[in-house]
């Protein structure tokens, strides 16, 4: 079964995106509004969501929780959080099997020396219809790519990889952290079955290696850069600057999150969605 | 549509004599940003300001009409305005932001608004995005090469640069020089050669000289917000307008140039794809 059909089946969706539930053009560009979320909450069945926390800093779930205005609605009426230590205080152990989930958000990369993480990840893949690499650590390895082990409290914890190195991943939301808006927009799109909006997240599941030097390799070297400055604006660690109209990377600051390349208008180009959002 | 989706197209110019004196053509960008600032539609704007190198612009955050006016005029090389948007919001505390962008920059901004993966609390701060028509852009060293070597003028002597009537023009205090555009071809950055957008199809408002008489600009309003701000400015007397059908050279020329860019660059895109090179469009 294709991923799209799987999502639709699990969320009980129609074949076509729900146009009625689409926000008006102006609102859409500003992220999911409160009314939009309430409307979705009323109309759709609640998906069961799990939150799996591997080797990440909790920044991604904090960004999720920054959707203050919609969070109460999100957690109480829109979705059921069935698994997770921060959002639901539900742990998996021998006595308590992991519940079935429609969507599992996985924060953090996975440490190959951490047996518990490996088991949890494998179990999630079995229990969740969809697995989302949530945040750059999970998607690209991000900052944990720099780990070389040899540190307390577990000097043996050395090797951290994006989850897609070990399991099939259905979609990815990179970012260190992903913005509160992209999280809200994604959740709303998921519940609406708005597959057009989610397509980039599905495509990004394949991007497991990222670095600021992608800009040089995949944009400048490929004769695609126009010096617009979007990558510099997007960089979350100020590792980029523009020199003579081209991005210049300070690799000491780069955390390999992939956001510069993801936001570059020359990496992928969602023209139809943009025009729709603008009412053009 | 060769000019993108739009609400209205008119020929316009700023009525303010001070703006007319410094502006490239009709002073639309300067006039509209200054108006939006004064009416508190925006609190600041990212514009291409001066740097310590002649004709090498640097993005700057303008918080007053005077600063907007000081940044007036077209610079024919990179000013990565998009990179300053976050700074404008975070470090200047601007909640309602305006900016001016060439088509590739509007694309970076609009993609960020629809898909703000790593960009937090910025997408909803942009109140006014003015797009400017753009055929191609030049690295600074290219500009310097054809101005100082081909035209024999040093950069610091240049008072104004312009492209029009098939030529690249340089104005000094006592001279007007030009070279045919075919002599500047090959000096543009190659990233421009896969771009299919001439008239900034994703701006709230787009503008440029093409289609209008000297001293005037052709204004295309596109989004509800852009259309409303431009009309408010016209009602307030910031701009005088003429029906585009009544001016020379008129819409035909704008359509012709836009179609030419699309056609020529689509060919480049097809050639690149045949070689297995990536193109996002």
CSV table of N, CA and C in Angstrom, one decimal, chain A residues 29-30 66 173-174 178-182 185 196-197 200-201 204 222-230 232-236 241-242 244-246 259 262-270 273-275 277-278 280, chain B residues 5 56 78-86 91 104-105 107-124 137 189-192 194-195 201-204 222-223 272 277-281:
chain,number,residue,atom,x,y,z
A,29,UNK,N,-0.6,31.5,5.0
A,29,UNK,CA,0.8,32.0,5.0
A,29,UNK,C,1.2,32.3,6.4
A,30,UNK,N,0.3,32.5,7.3
A,30,UNK,CA,0.7,32.8,8.6
A,30,UNK,C,0.7,31.6,9.6
A,66,UNK,N,5.5,25.2,21.8
A,66,UNK,CA,5.4,26.7,21.6
A,66,UNK,C,4.2,27.1,20.8
A,173,UNK,N,10.7,16.1,9.3
A,173,UNK,CA,10.6,17.5,9.5
A,173,UNK,C,11.9,18.0,10.0
A,174,UNK,N,12.8,18.4,9.2
A,174,UNK,CA,14.1,18.9,9.7
A,174,UNK,C,13.9,20.3,10.4
A,178,UNK,N,12.6,22.3,14.4
A,178,UNK,CA,11.6,22.8,13.4
A,178,UNK,C,10.8,23.9,14.1
A,179,UNK,N,10.4,24.8,13.3
A,179,UNK,CA,9.6,26.0,13.8
A,179,UNK,C,8.3,25.5,14.3
A,180,UNK,N,7.8,26.2,15.3
A,180,UNK,CA,6.4,25.9,15.8
A,180,UNK,C,5.4,25.9,14.7
A,181,UNK,N,5.6,26.9,13.7
A,181,UNK,CA,4.6,27.0,12.6
A,181,UNK,C,4.6,25.8,11.7
A,182,UNK,N,5.8,25.2,11.4
A,182,UNK,CA,5.8,24.1,10.5
A,182,UNK,C,5.2,22.9,11.2
A,185,UNK,N,1.4,23.5,11.0
A,185,UNK,CA,1.0,23.3,9.6
A,185,UNK,C,1.0,21.8,9.2
A,196,UNK,N,-0.6,17.2,-0.8
A,196,UNK,CA,0.2,18.1,-1.5
A,196,UNK,C,1.1,18.8,-0.6
A,197,UNK,N,0.6,19.3,0.5
A,197,UNK,CA,1.4,20.0,1.5
A,197,UNK,C,2.5,19.1,2.1
A,200,UNK,N,6.7,17.5,0.4
A,200,UNK,CA,8.1,17.8,0.7
A,200,UNK,C,8.6,17.0,1.9
A,201,UNK,N,7.8,16.8,2.9
A,201,UNK,CA,8.2,16.1,4.1
A,201,UNK,C,8.5,14.6,3.8
A,204,UNK,N,11.7,14.6,2.0
A,204,UNK,CA,12.9,14.8,2.8
A,204,UNK,C,13.3,13.7,3.7
A,222,UNK,N,26.4,23.7,-8.9
A,222,UNK,CA,25.5,23.3,-10.0
A,222,UNK,C,25.0,24.5,-10.8
A,223,UNK,N,25.6,25.6,-10.6
A,223,UNK,CA,25.2,26.8,-11.3
A,223,UNK,C,23.7,27.2,-11.0
A,224,UNK,N,23.3,27.1,-9.8
A,224,UNK,CA,21.9,27.4,-9.4
A,224,UNK,C,21.8,28.6,-8.5
A,225,UNK,N,22.9,29.0,-7.8
A,225,UNK,CA,22.8,30.1,-6.8
A,225,UNK,C,22.6,31.4,-7.5
A,226,UNK,N,21.7,32.2,-6.9
A,226,UNK,CA,21.5,33.6,-7.4
A,226,UNK,C,21.9,34.6,-6.3
A,227,UNK,N,22.4,34.1,-5.1
A,227,UNK,CA,22.8,35.0,-4.1
A,227,UNK,C,21.6,35.7,-3.4
A,228,UNK,N,20.5,35.0,-3.3
A,228,UNK,CA,19.3,35.7,-2.7
A,228,UNK,C,19.4,35.9,-1.2
A,229,UNK,N,20.2,35.0,-0.5
A,229,UNK,CA,20.4,35.2,0.9
A,229,UNK,C,19.5,34.4,1.8
A,230,UNK,N,18.6,33.6,1.2
A,230,UNK,CA,17.6,32.8,2.0
A,230,UNK,C,18.3,31.8,3.0
A,232,UNK,N,21.2,32.1,4.4
A,232,UNK,CA,21.8,32.8,5.6
A,232,UNK,C,20.7,33.2,6.6
A,233,UNK,N,19.6,33.6,6.0
A,233,UNK,CA,18.4,33.9,6.9
A,233,UNK,C,18.0,32.7,7.6
A,234,UNK,N,18.0,31.5,7.0
A,234,UNK,CA,17.4,30.3,7.6
A,234,UNK,C,18.3,29.7,8.6
A,235,UNK,N,19.6,29.9,8.4
A,235,UNK,CA,20.6,29.2,9.3
A,235,UNK,C,20.3,29.5,10.7
A,236,UNK,N,20.2,28.4,11.5
A,236,UNK,CA,19.7,28.6,12.9
A,236,UNK,C,20.9,28.8,13.9
A,241,UNK,N,27.2,33.3,6.0
A,241,UNK,CA,27.2,34.7,5.7
A,241,UNK,C,27.3,34.8,4.2
A,242,UNK,N,27.0,36.0,3.6
A,242,UNK,CA,27.2,36.1,2.1
A,242,UNK,C,28.5,36.9,1.8
A,244,UNK,N,30.5,38.2,-1.6
A,244,UNK,CA,30.3,38.4,-3.0
A,244,UNK,C,29.2,37.6,-3.6
A,245,UNK,N,28.1,37.7,-2.9
A,245,UNK,CA,26.8,37.1,-3.4
A,245,UNK,C,26.7,35.6,-3.4
A,246,UNK,N,27.6,35.0,-2.6
A,246,UNK,CA,27.5,33.5,-2.4
A,246,UNK,C,27.6,33.2,-0.9
A,259,UNK,N,19.0,22.8,7.2
A,259,UNK,CA,18.0,23.8,7.0
A,259,UNK,C,18.4,24.7,5.9
A,262,UNK,N,17.4,23.0,2.7
A,262,UNK,CA,16.0,22.8,2.7
A,262,UNK,C,15.2,24.0,2.3
A,263,UNK,N,15.7,25.2,2.9
A,263,UNK,CA,15.0,26.4,2.6
A,263,UNK,C,15.4,27.1,1.3
A,264,UNK,N,16.5,26.7,0.7
A,264,UNK,CA,17.0,27.3,-0.5
A,264,UNK,C,15.9,27.2,-1.6
A,265,UNK,N,15.6,28.3,-2.3
A,265,UNK,CA,14.5,28.2,-3.3
A,265,UNK,C,15.0,27.3,-4.5
A,266,UNK,N,16.3,27.0,-4.6
A,266,UNK,CA,16.8,26.3,-5.7
A,266,UNK,C,17.0,24.8,-5.4
A,267,UNK,N,16.6,24.3,-4.2
A,267,UNK,CA,16.7,22.9,-3.9
A,267,UNK,C,15.5,22.2,-4.3
A,268,UNK,N,14.3,22.7,-3.9
A,268,UNK,CA,13.0,22.1,-4.4
A,268,UNK,C,12.1,23.3,-4.4
A,269,UNK,N,11.1,23.3,-5.2
A,269,UNK,CA,10.3,24.5,-5.4
A,269,UNK,C,8.8,24.2,-5.4
A,270,UNK,N,8.1,24.5,-4.3
A,270,UNK,CA,6.7,24.1,-4.2
A,270,UNK,C,5.8,25.2,-4.8
A,273,UNK,N,1.8,25.3,-4.3
A,273,UNK,CA,1.4,25.5,-2.9
A,273,UNK,C,1.6,27.0,-2.5
A,274,UNK,N,2.7,27.6,-3.0
A,274,UNK,CA,3.0,29.0,-2.7
A,274,UNK,C,1.9,29.9,-3.3
A,275,UNK,N,1.6,29.6,-4.6
A,275,UNK,CA,0.5,30.4,-5.2
A,275,UNK,C,-0.8,30.3,-4.6
A,277,UNK,N,-1.3,29.6,-1.4
A,277,UNK,CA,-1.2,30.3,-0.1
A,277,UNK,C,-1.3,31.8,-0.3
A,278,UNK,N,-0.9,32.3,-1.4
A,278,UNK,CA,-0.9,33.7,-1.7
A,278,UNK,C,-2.2,34.1,-2.3
A,280,UNK,N,-2.8,33.4,-5.4
A,280,UNK,CA,-2.5,33.8,-6.8
A,280,UNK,C,-2.7,32.6,-7.8
B,5,UNK,N,-0.2,36.0,-12.1
B,5,UNK,CA,-1.5,36.4,-11.7
B,5,UNK,C,-1.5,37.8,-11.1
B,56,UNK,N,28.3,48.7,-4.6
B,56,UNK,CA,28.2,47.4,-4.0
B,56,UNK,C,27.2,47.5,-2.9
B,78,UNK,N,24.5,41.9,-6.5
B,78,UNK,CA,23.7,41.3,-5.4
B,78,UNK,C,23.6,42.2,-4.1
B,79,UNK,N,22.4,42.2,-3.6
B,79,UNK,CA,22.1,42.6,-2.3
B,79,UNK,C,21.2,41.6,-1.6
B,80,UNK,N,21.8,40.7,-0.9
B,80,UNK,CA,21.0,39.5,-0.4
B,80,UNK,C,20.0,39.9,0.7
B,81,UNK,N,19.0,40.7,0.3
B,81,UNK,CA,18.1,41.3,1.3
B,81,UNK,C,17.4,40.2,2.2
B,82,UNK,N,17.2,39.0,1.6
B,82,UNK,CA,16.5,38.0,2.4
B,82,UNK,C,17.2,37.7,3.7
B,83,UNK,N,18.6,37.8,3.7
B,83,UNK,CA,19.3,37.4,4.9
B,83,UNK,C,19.1,38.3,6.0
B,84,UNK,N,18.6,39.6,5.7
B,84,UNK,CA,18.4,40.5,6.8
B,84,UNK,C,17.0,40.5,7.4
B,85,UNK,N,16.1,39.7,6.9
B,85,UNK,CA,14.7,39.7,7.4
B,85,UNK,C,14.7,39.2,8.8
B,86,UNK,N,15.4,38.1,9.1
B,86,UNK,CA,15.4,37.6,10.5
B,86,UNK,C,16.0,38.6,11.5
B,91,UNK,N,16.5,41.5,15.9
B,91,UNK,CA,17.4,42.5,16.5
B,91,UNK,C,16.8,43.9,16.5
B,104,UNK,N,14.1,36.0,-7.7
B,104,UNK,CA,14.7,34.8,-6.9
B,104,UNK,C,14.6,35.0,-5.4
B,105,UNK,N,14.7,36.3,-5.0
B,105,UNK,CA,14.5,36.5,-3.6
B,105,UNK,C,13.1,36.4,-3.1
B,107,UNK,N,11.2,34.3,-4.2
B,107,UNK,CA,11.0,32.8,-4.2
B,107,UNK,C,11.5,32.3,-2.8
B,108,UNK,N,12.6,32.7,-2.4
B,108,UNK,CA,13.2,32.3,-1.1
B,108,UNK,C,12.2,32.7,0.0
B,109,UNK,N,11.7,33.9,-0.1
B,109,UNK,CA,10.8,34.4,1.0
B,109,UNK,C,9.5,33.6,1.0
B,110,UNK,N,8.9,33.5,-0.2
B,110,UNK,CA,7.6,32.8,-0.2
B,110,UNK,C,7.7,31.3,0.2
B,111,UNK,N,8.8,30.7,-0.2
B,111,UNK,CA,9.0,29.3,0.2
B,111,UNK,C,9.1,29.2,1.7
B,112,UNK,N,9.8,30.1,2.3
B,112,UNK,CA,9.9,30.2,3.8
B,112,UNK,C,8.6,30.4,4.4
B,113,UNK,N,7.7,31.2,3.8
B,113,UNK,CA,6.4,31.4,4.4
B,113,UNK,C,5.5,30.2,4.3
B,114,UNK,N,5.5,29.5,3.2
B,114,UNK,CA,4.7,28.3,3.0
B,114,UNK,C,5.3,27.1,3.8
B,115,UNK,N,6.6,27.0,3.8
B,115,UNK,CA,7.3,25.9,4.5
B,115,UNK,C,8.4,26.4,5.4
B,116,UNK,N,8.0,27.0,6.6
B,116,UNK,CA,9.0,27.6,7.5
B,116,UNK,C,9.7,26.5,8.3
B,117,UNK,N,10.4,25.5,7.7
B,117,UNK,CA,11.0,24.4,8.4
B,117,UNK,C,11.8,24.9,9.6
B,118,UNK,N,12.8,25.7,9.3
B,118,UNK,CA,13.7,26.1,10.4
B,118,UNK,C,13.6,27.6,10.7
B,119,UNK,N,12.5,28.2,10.2
B,119,UNK,CA,12.4,29.7,10.4
B,119,UNK,C,11.2,30.0,11.3
B,120,UNK,N,11.6,30.5,12.5
B,120,UNK,CA,10.6,30.6,13.5
B,120,UNK,C,10.0,32.0,13.6
B,121,UNK,N,8.7,32.2,13.7
B,121,UNK,CA,8.1,33.4,13.9
B,121,UNK,C,8.6,34.6,13.0
B,122,UNK,N,8.7,34.3,11.7
B,122,UNK,CA,9.1,35.3,10.8
B,122,UNK,C,8.0,35.4,9.6
B,123,UNK,N,7.5,34.2,9.3
B,123,UNK,CA,6.6,34.2,8.1
B,123,UNK,C,5.4,35.2,8.2
B,124,UNK,N,4.9,35.3,9.4
B,124,UNK,CA,3.7,36.2,9.5
B,124,UNK,C,4.0,37.7,9.8
B,137,UNK,N,21.2,39.2,-13.1
B,137,UNK,CA,22.0,40.0,-12.2
B,137,UNK,C,23.5,39.7,-12.4
B,189,UNK,N,25.4,36.2,-13.7
B,189,UNK,CA,25.6,35.0,-13.0
B,189,UNK,C,24.7,33.9,-13.7
B,190,UNK,N,25.3,32.7,-13.7
B,190,UNK,CA,24.5,31.7,-14.5
B,190,UNK,C,23.3,31.1,-13.8
B,191,UNK,N,23.2,31.3,-12.5
B,191,UNK,CA,22.0,30.9,-11.8
B,191,UNK,C,20.7,31.7,-12.4
B,192,UNK,N,21.0,32.8,-13.0
B,192,UNK,CA,19.8,33.6,-13.6
B,192,UNK,C,19.3,32.9,-14.8
B,194,UNK,N,18.3,29.9,-15.4
B,194,UNK,CA,17.2,28.9,-15.3
B,194,UNK,C,16.0,29.6,-14.7
B,195,UNK,N,16.0,30.9,-14.5
B,195,UNK,CA,14.9,31.6,-13.8
B,195,UNK,C,13.8,31.9,-14.8
B,201,UNK,N,6.6,37.5,-10.0
B,201,UNK,CA,5.2,37.0,-10.0
B,201,UNK,C,4.7,36.6,-8.6
B,202,UNK,N,5.6,36.6,-7.6
B,202,UNK,CA,5.2,36.3,-6.2
B,202,UNK,C,5.2,37.6,-5.3
B,203,UNK,N,5.4,38.7,-5.9
B,203,UNK,CA,5.4,39.9,-5.1
B,203,UNK,C,4.0,40.3,-4.7
B,204,UNK,N,3.8,41.1,-3.6
B,204,UNK,CA,2.5,41.6,-3.3
B,204,UNK,C,2.2,42.7,-4.4
B,222,UNK,N,-0.8,42.4,-7.1
B,222,UNK,CA,-1.1,40.9,-7.2
B,222,UNK,C,-1.9,40.4,-6.0
B,223,UNK,N,-1.4,40.5,-4.8
B,223,UNK,CA,-2.2,40.0,-3.7
B,223,UNK,C,-3.2,41.0,-3.2
B,272,UNK,N,20.0,21.6,-19.5
B,272,UNK,CA,20.6,21.2,-18.2
B,272,UNK,C,20.1,19.8,-17.8
B,277,UNK,N,21.8,17.5,-15.0
B,277,UNK,CA,22.0,18.5,-13.9
B,277,UNK,C,20.6,18.9,-13.3
B,278,UNK,N,20.7,19.1,-11.9
B,278,UNK,CA,19.4,19.4,-11.3
B,278,UNK,C,18.9,20.8,-11.6
B,279,UNK,N,17.6,20.9,-11.7
B,279,UNK,CA,16.9,22.2,-11.9
B,279,UNK,C,15.6,22.1,-11.1
B,280,UNK,N,15.3,23.0,-10.2
B,280,UNK,CA,14.1,22.8,-9.3
B,280,UNK,C,12.8,23.1,-10.1
B,281,UNK,N,12.9,23.8,-11.2
B,281,UNK,CA,11.7,24.3,-11.8
B,281,UNK,C,11.2,23.4,-12.9
